[in-house]
Short mmCIF file of C-alpha atoms (C1' of nucleotides) in Angstrom, two decimals:
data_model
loop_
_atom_site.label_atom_id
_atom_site.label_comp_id
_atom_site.label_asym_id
_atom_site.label_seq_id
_atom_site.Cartn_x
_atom_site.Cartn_y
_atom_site.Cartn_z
CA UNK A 1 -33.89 -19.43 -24.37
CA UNK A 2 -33.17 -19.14 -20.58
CA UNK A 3 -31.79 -16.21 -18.37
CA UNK A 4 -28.59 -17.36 -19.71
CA UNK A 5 -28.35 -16.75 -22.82
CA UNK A 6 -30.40 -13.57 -22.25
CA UNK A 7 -27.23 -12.68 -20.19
CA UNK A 8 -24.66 -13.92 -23.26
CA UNK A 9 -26.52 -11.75 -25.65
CA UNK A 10 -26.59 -8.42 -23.39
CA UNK A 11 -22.89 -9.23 -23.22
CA UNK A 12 -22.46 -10.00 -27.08
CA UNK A 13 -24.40 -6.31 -27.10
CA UNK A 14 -21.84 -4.61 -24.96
CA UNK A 15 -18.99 -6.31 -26.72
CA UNK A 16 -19.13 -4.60 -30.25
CA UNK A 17 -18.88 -1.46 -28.04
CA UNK A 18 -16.13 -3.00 -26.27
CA UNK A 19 -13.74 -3.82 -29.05
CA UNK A 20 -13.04 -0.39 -29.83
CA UNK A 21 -12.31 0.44 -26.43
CA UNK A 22 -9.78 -2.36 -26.31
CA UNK A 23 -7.77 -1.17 -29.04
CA UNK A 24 -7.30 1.99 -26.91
CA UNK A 25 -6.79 0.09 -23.61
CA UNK A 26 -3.84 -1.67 -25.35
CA UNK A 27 -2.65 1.49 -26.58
CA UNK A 28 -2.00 2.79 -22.44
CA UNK A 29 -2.09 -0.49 -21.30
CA UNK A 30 1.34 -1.20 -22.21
CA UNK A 31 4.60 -1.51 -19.94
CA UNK A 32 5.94 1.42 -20.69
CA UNK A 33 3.10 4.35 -21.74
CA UNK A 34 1.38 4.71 -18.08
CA UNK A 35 4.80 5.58 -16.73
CA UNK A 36 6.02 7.72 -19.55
CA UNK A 37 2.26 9.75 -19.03
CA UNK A 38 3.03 9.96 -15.35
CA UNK A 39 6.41 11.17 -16.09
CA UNK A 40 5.05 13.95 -17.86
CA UNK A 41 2.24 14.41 -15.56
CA UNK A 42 3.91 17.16 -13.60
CA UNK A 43 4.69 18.99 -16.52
CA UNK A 44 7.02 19.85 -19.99
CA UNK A 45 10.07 17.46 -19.65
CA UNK A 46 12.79 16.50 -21.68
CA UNK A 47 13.85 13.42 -23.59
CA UNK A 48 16.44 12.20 -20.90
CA UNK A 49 14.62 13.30 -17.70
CA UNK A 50 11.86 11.09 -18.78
CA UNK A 51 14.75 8.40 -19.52
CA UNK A 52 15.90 9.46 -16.05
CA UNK A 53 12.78 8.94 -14.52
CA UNK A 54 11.25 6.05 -16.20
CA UNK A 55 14.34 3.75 -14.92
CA UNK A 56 15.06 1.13 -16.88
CA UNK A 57 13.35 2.10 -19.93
CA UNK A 58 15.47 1.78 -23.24
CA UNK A 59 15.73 4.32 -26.04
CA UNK A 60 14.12 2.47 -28.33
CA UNK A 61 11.02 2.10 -26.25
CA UNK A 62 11.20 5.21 -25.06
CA UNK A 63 11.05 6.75 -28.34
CA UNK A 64 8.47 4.42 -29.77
CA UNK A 65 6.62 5.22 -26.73
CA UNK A 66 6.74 8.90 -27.07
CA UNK A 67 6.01 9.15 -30.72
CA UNK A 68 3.11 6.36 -29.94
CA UNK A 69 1.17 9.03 -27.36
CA UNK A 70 2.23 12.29 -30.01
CA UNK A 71 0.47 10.38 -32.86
CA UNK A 72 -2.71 9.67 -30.36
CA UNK A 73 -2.41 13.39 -29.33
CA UNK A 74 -1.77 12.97 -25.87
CA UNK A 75 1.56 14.59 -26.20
CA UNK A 76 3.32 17.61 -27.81
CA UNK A 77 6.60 17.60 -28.94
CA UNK A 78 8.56 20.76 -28.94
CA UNK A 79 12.08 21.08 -30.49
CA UNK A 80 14.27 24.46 -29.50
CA UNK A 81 16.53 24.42 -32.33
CA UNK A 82 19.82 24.98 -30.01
CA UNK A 83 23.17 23.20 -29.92
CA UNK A 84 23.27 20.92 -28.69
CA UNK A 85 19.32 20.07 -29.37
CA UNK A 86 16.81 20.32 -26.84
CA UNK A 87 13.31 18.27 -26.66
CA UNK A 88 10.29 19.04 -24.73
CA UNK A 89 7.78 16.92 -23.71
CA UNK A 90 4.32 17.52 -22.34
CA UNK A 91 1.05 16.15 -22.26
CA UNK A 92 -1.61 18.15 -24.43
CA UNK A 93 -5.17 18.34 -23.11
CA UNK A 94 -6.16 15.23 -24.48
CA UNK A 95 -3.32 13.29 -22.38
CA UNK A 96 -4.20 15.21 -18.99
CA UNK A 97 -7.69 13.98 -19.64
CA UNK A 98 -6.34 10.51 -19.36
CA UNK A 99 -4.72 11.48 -15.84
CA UNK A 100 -8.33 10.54 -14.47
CA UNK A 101 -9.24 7.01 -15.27
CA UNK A 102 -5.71 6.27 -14.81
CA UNK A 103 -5.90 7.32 -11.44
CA UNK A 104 -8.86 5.23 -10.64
CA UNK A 105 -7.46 1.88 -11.80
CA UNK A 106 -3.75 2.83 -9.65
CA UNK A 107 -6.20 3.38 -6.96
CA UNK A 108 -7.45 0.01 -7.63
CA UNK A 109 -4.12 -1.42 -8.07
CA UNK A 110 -3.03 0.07 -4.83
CA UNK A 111 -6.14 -1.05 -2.95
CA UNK A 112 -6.33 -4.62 -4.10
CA UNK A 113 -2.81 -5.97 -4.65
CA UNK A 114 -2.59 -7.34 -1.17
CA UNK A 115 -5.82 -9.69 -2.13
CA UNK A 116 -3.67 -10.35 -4.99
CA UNK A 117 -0.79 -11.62 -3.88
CA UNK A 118 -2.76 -13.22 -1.29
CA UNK A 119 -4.54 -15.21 -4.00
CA UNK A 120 -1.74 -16.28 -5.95
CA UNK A 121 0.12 -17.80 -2.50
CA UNK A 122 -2.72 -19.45 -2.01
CA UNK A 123 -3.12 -20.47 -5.55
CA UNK A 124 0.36 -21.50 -5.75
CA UNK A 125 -0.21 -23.67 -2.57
CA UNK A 126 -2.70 -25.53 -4.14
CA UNK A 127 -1.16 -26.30 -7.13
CA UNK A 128 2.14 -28.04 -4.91
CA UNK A 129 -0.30 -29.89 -3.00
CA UNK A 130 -2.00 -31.24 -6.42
CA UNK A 131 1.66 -31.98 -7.71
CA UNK A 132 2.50 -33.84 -4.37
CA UNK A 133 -0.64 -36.00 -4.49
CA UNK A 134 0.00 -36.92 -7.94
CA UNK A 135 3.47 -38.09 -6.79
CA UNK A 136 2.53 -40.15 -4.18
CA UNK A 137 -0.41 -42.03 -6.97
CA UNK A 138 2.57 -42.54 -9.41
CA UNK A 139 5.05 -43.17 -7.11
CA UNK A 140 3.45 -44.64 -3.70
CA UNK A 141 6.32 -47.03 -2.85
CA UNK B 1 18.01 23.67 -8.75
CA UNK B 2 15.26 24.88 -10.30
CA UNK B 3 11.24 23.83 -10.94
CA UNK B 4 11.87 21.53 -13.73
CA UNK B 5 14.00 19.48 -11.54
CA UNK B 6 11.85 19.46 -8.80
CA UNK B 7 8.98 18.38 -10.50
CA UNK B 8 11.44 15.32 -11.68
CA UNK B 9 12.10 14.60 -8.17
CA UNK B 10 8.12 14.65 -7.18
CA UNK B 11 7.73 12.17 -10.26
CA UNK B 12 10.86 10.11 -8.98
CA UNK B 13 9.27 9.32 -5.84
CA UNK B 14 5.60 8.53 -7.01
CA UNK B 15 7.39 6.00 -9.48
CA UNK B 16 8.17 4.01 -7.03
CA UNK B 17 5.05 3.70 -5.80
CA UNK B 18 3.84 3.09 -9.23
CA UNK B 19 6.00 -0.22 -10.16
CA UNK B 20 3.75 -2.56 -8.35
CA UNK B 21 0.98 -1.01 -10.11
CA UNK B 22 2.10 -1.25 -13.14
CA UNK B 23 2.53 -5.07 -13.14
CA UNK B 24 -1.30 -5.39 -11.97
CA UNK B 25 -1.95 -2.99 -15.22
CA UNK B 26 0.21 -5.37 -17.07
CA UNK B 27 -2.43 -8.60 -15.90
CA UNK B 28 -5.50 -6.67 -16.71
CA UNK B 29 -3.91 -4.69 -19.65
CA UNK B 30 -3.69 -7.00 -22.32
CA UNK B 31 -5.97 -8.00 -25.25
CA UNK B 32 -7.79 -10.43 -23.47
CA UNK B 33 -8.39 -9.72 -20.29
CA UNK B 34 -10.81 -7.07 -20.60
CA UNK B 35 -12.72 -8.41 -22.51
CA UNK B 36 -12.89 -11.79 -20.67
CA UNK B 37 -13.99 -9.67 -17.31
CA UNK B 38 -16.40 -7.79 -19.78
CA UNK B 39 -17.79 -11.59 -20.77
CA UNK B 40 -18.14 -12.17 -17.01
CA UNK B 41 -19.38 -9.42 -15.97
CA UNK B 42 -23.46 -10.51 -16.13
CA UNK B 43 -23.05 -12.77 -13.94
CA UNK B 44 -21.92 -17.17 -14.12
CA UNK B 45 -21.03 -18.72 -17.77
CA UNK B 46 -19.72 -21.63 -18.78
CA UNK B 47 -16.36 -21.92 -20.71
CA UNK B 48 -17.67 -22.34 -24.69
CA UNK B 49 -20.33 -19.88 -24.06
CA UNK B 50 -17.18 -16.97 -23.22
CA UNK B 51 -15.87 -18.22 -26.08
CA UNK B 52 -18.67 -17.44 -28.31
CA UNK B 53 -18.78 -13.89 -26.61
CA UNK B 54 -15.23 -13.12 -26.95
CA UNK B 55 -15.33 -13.39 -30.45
CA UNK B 56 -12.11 -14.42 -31.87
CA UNK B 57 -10.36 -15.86 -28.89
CA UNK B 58 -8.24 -18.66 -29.17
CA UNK B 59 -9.07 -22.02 -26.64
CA UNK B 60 -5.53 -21.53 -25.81
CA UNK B 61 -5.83 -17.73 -24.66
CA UNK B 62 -9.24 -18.03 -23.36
CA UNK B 63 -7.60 -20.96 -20.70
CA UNK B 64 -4.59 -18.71 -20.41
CA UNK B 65 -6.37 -15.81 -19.47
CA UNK B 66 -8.91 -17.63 -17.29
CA UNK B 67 -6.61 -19.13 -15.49
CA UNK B 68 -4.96 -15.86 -14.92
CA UNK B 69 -8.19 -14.29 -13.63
CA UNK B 70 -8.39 -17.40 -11.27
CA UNK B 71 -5.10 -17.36 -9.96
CA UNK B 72 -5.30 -13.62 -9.01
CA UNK B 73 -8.72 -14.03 -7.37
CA UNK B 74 -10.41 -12.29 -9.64
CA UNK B 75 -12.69 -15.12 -11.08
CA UNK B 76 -13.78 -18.39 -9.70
CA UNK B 77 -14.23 -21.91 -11.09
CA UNK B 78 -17.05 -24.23 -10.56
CA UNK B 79 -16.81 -27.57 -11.56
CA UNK B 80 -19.83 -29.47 -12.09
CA UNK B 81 -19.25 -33.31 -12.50
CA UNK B 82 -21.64 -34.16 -14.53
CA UNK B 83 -21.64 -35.96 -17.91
CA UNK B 84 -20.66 -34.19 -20.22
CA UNK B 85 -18.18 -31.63 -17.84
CA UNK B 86 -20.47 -27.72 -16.90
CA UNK B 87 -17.32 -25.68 -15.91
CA UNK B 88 -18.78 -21.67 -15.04
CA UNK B 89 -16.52 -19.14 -14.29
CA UNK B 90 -17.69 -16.00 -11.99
CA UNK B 91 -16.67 -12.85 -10.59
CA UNK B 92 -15.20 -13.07 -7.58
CA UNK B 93 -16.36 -10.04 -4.95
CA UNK B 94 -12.59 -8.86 -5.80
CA UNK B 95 -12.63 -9.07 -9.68
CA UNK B 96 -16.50 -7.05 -9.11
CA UNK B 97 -14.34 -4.42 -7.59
CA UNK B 98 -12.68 -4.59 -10.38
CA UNK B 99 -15.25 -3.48 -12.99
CA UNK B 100 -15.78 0.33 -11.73
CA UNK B 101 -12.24 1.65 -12.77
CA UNK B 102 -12.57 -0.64 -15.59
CA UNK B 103 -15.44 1.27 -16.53
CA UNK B 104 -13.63 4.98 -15.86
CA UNK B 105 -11.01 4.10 -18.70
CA UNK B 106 -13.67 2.20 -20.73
CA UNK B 107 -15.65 5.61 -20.95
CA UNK B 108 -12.63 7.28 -21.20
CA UNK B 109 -12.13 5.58 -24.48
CA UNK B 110 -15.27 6.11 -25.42
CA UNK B 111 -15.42 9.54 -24.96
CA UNK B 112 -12.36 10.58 -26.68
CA UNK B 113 -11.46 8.41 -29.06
CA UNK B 114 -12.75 10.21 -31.74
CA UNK B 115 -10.26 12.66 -30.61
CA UNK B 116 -7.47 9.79 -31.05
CA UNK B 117 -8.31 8.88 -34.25
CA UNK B 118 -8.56 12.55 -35.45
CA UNK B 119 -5.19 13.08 -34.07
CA UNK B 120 -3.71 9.88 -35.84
CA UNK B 121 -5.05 11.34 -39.25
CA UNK B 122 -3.69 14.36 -38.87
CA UNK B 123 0.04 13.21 -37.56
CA UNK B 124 0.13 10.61 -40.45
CA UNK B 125 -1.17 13.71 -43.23
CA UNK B 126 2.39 15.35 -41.45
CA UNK B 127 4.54 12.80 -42.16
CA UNK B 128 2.96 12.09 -45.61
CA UNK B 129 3.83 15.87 -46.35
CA UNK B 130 7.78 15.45 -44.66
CA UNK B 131 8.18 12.79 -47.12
CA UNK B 132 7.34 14.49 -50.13
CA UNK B 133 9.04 17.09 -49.28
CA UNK B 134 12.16 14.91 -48.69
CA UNK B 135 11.66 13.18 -51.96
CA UNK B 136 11.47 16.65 -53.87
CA UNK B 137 14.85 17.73 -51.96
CA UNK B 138 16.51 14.61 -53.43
CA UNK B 139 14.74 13.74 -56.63
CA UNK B 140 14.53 17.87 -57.71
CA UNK B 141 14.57 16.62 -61.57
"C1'" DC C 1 21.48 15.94 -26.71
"C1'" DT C 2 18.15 13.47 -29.32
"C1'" DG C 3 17.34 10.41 -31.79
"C1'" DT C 4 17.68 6.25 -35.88
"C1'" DA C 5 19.16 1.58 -37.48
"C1'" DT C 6 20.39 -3.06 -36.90
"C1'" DC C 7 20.70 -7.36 -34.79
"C1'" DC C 8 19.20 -10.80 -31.58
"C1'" DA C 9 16.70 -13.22 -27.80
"C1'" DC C 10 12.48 -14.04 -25.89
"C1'" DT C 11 7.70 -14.39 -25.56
"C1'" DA C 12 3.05 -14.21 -26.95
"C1'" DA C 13 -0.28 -15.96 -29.69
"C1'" DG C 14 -2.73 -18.63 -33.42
"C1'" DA C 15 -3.59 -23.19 -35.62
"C1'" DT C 16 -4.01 -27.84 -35.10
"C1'" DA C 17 -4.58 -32.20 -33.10
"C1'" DC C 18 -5.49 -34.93 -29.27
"C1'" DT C 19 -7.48 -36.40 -24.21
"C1'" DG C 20 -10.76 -37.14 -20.15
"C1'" DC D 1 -17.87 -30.04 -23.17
"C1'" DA D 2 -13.66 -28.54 -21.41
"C1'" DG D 3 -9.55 -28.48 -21.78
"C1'" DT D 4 -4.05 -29.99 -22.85
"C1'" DA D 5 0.06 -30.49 -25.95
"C1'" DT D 6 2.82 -29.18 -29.59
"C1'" DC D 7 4.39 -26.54 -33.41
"C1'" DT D 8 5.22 -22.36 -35.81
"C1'" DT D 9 5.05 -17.67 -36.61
"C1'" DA D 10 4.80 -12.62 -35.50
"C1'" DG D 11 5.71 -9.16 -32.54
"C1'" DT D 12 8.19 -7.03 -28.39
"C1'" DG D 13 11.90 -5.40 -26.32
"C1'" DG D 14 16.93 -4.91 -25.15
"C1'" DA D 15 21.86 -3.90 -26.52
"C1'" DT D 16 24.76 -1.74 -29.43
"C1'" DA D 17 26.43 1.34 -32.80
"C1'" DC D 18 25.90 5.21 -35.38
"C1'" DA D 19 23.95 10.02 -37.16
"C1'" DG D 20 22.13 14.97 -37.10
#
DNA sequence: CTGTATCCACTAAGATACTG
DNA sequence: CAGTATCTTAGTGGATACAG
């Protein structure tokens, strides 16, 4: 009816585009997958240098998070049939393509988290000065 | 001692760097979020009309997240006391900054998730394959 | 060394009902 | 219209122990 909703639709529009995106986004958005990726950014590792790297990263999530990016093809796995066992790592073509956009939002990240912090003080300011006035109805003598 | 392990050590000292990142990734990561910033990105709207846009959200996750956005500066909230309540919810010059890299992974997505979902079909016609193979080691007659 | 399997705690998220 | 409150459930992630 108004520029409004002309706006909502264009945005409905964009949105079925969007949801397939998302499903993707939540596939590298996760704690752990953007750090494993720039782990193996540098080139073929193995299983416990990523662990080494990535600190504080559990095997279980490590390997869920490996397997995760070799079933999306962003990673190879190589096994060298030695003893004891030896597992390389590496990002395919398809994962180094990723390396891009990833380093646009860390540049973001990196260039903006100042403002953020910055906005959550101040944020967090007004929220105890809300709390205190509310006291002071409740409570005033 | 040798390449591999300095490339470890390059990837050691970028992680740091990375942490902080990775917990603004985190914020703008999850299911929501995105989507919510995509909603907002046309310019002011008021609460029920992202709500229709984001198809699916819950009221609970749609305050959540909004409130998230606000409290990192990324979106703003205009109260309009009128009867009944106009809330709109805008960009913020910060959370407009944040819509370029947002668009650098979004066509990322775009461009290769056929690529994704190729490799998904192919790593689950693998295990398919290791499994019938298992059962034919096992179950031979 | 490179995983898998199990258990457990914690949180995130949806549904529902209610308030200003 | 724009939320808040509460309940319940599903998924995430860590610790531990064990296997190939």
């Amino acid at each position: 009816m108004d520029d409004t909703n002309t706006a909502v639709r264009a945005a409905e529009h964009g949105h079925t585009a969007c949801r397939a995106s998302i499903e993707t986004l939540a596939r590298i958005g996760d704690k752990w997958t953007v750090l494993v990726v720039g782990a193996l950014s540098l080139g073929p590792i193995r299983y416990n240098q990523v662990r080494r790297v990535v600190e504080g990263i559990s095997q279980r999530m490590l390997t869920l998070t490996l397997k995760g990016l070799e079933q999306d093809g962003l990673v190879s796995r190589t096994v060298y049939p030695t003893i004891p066992p030896r597992v390389e790592y590496e990002l395919t073509d398809l994962g180094r393509t990723l390396i891009v956009p990833l380093r646009a939002v860390h540049a973001w990240t990196v260039e903006h988290r100042p403002a953020i912090l910055a906005a959550r003080e101040k944020f967090a300011e007004r929220e105890r000065q809300a709390a205190s006035r509310q006291t002071s109805f409740t409570t005033p003598k």
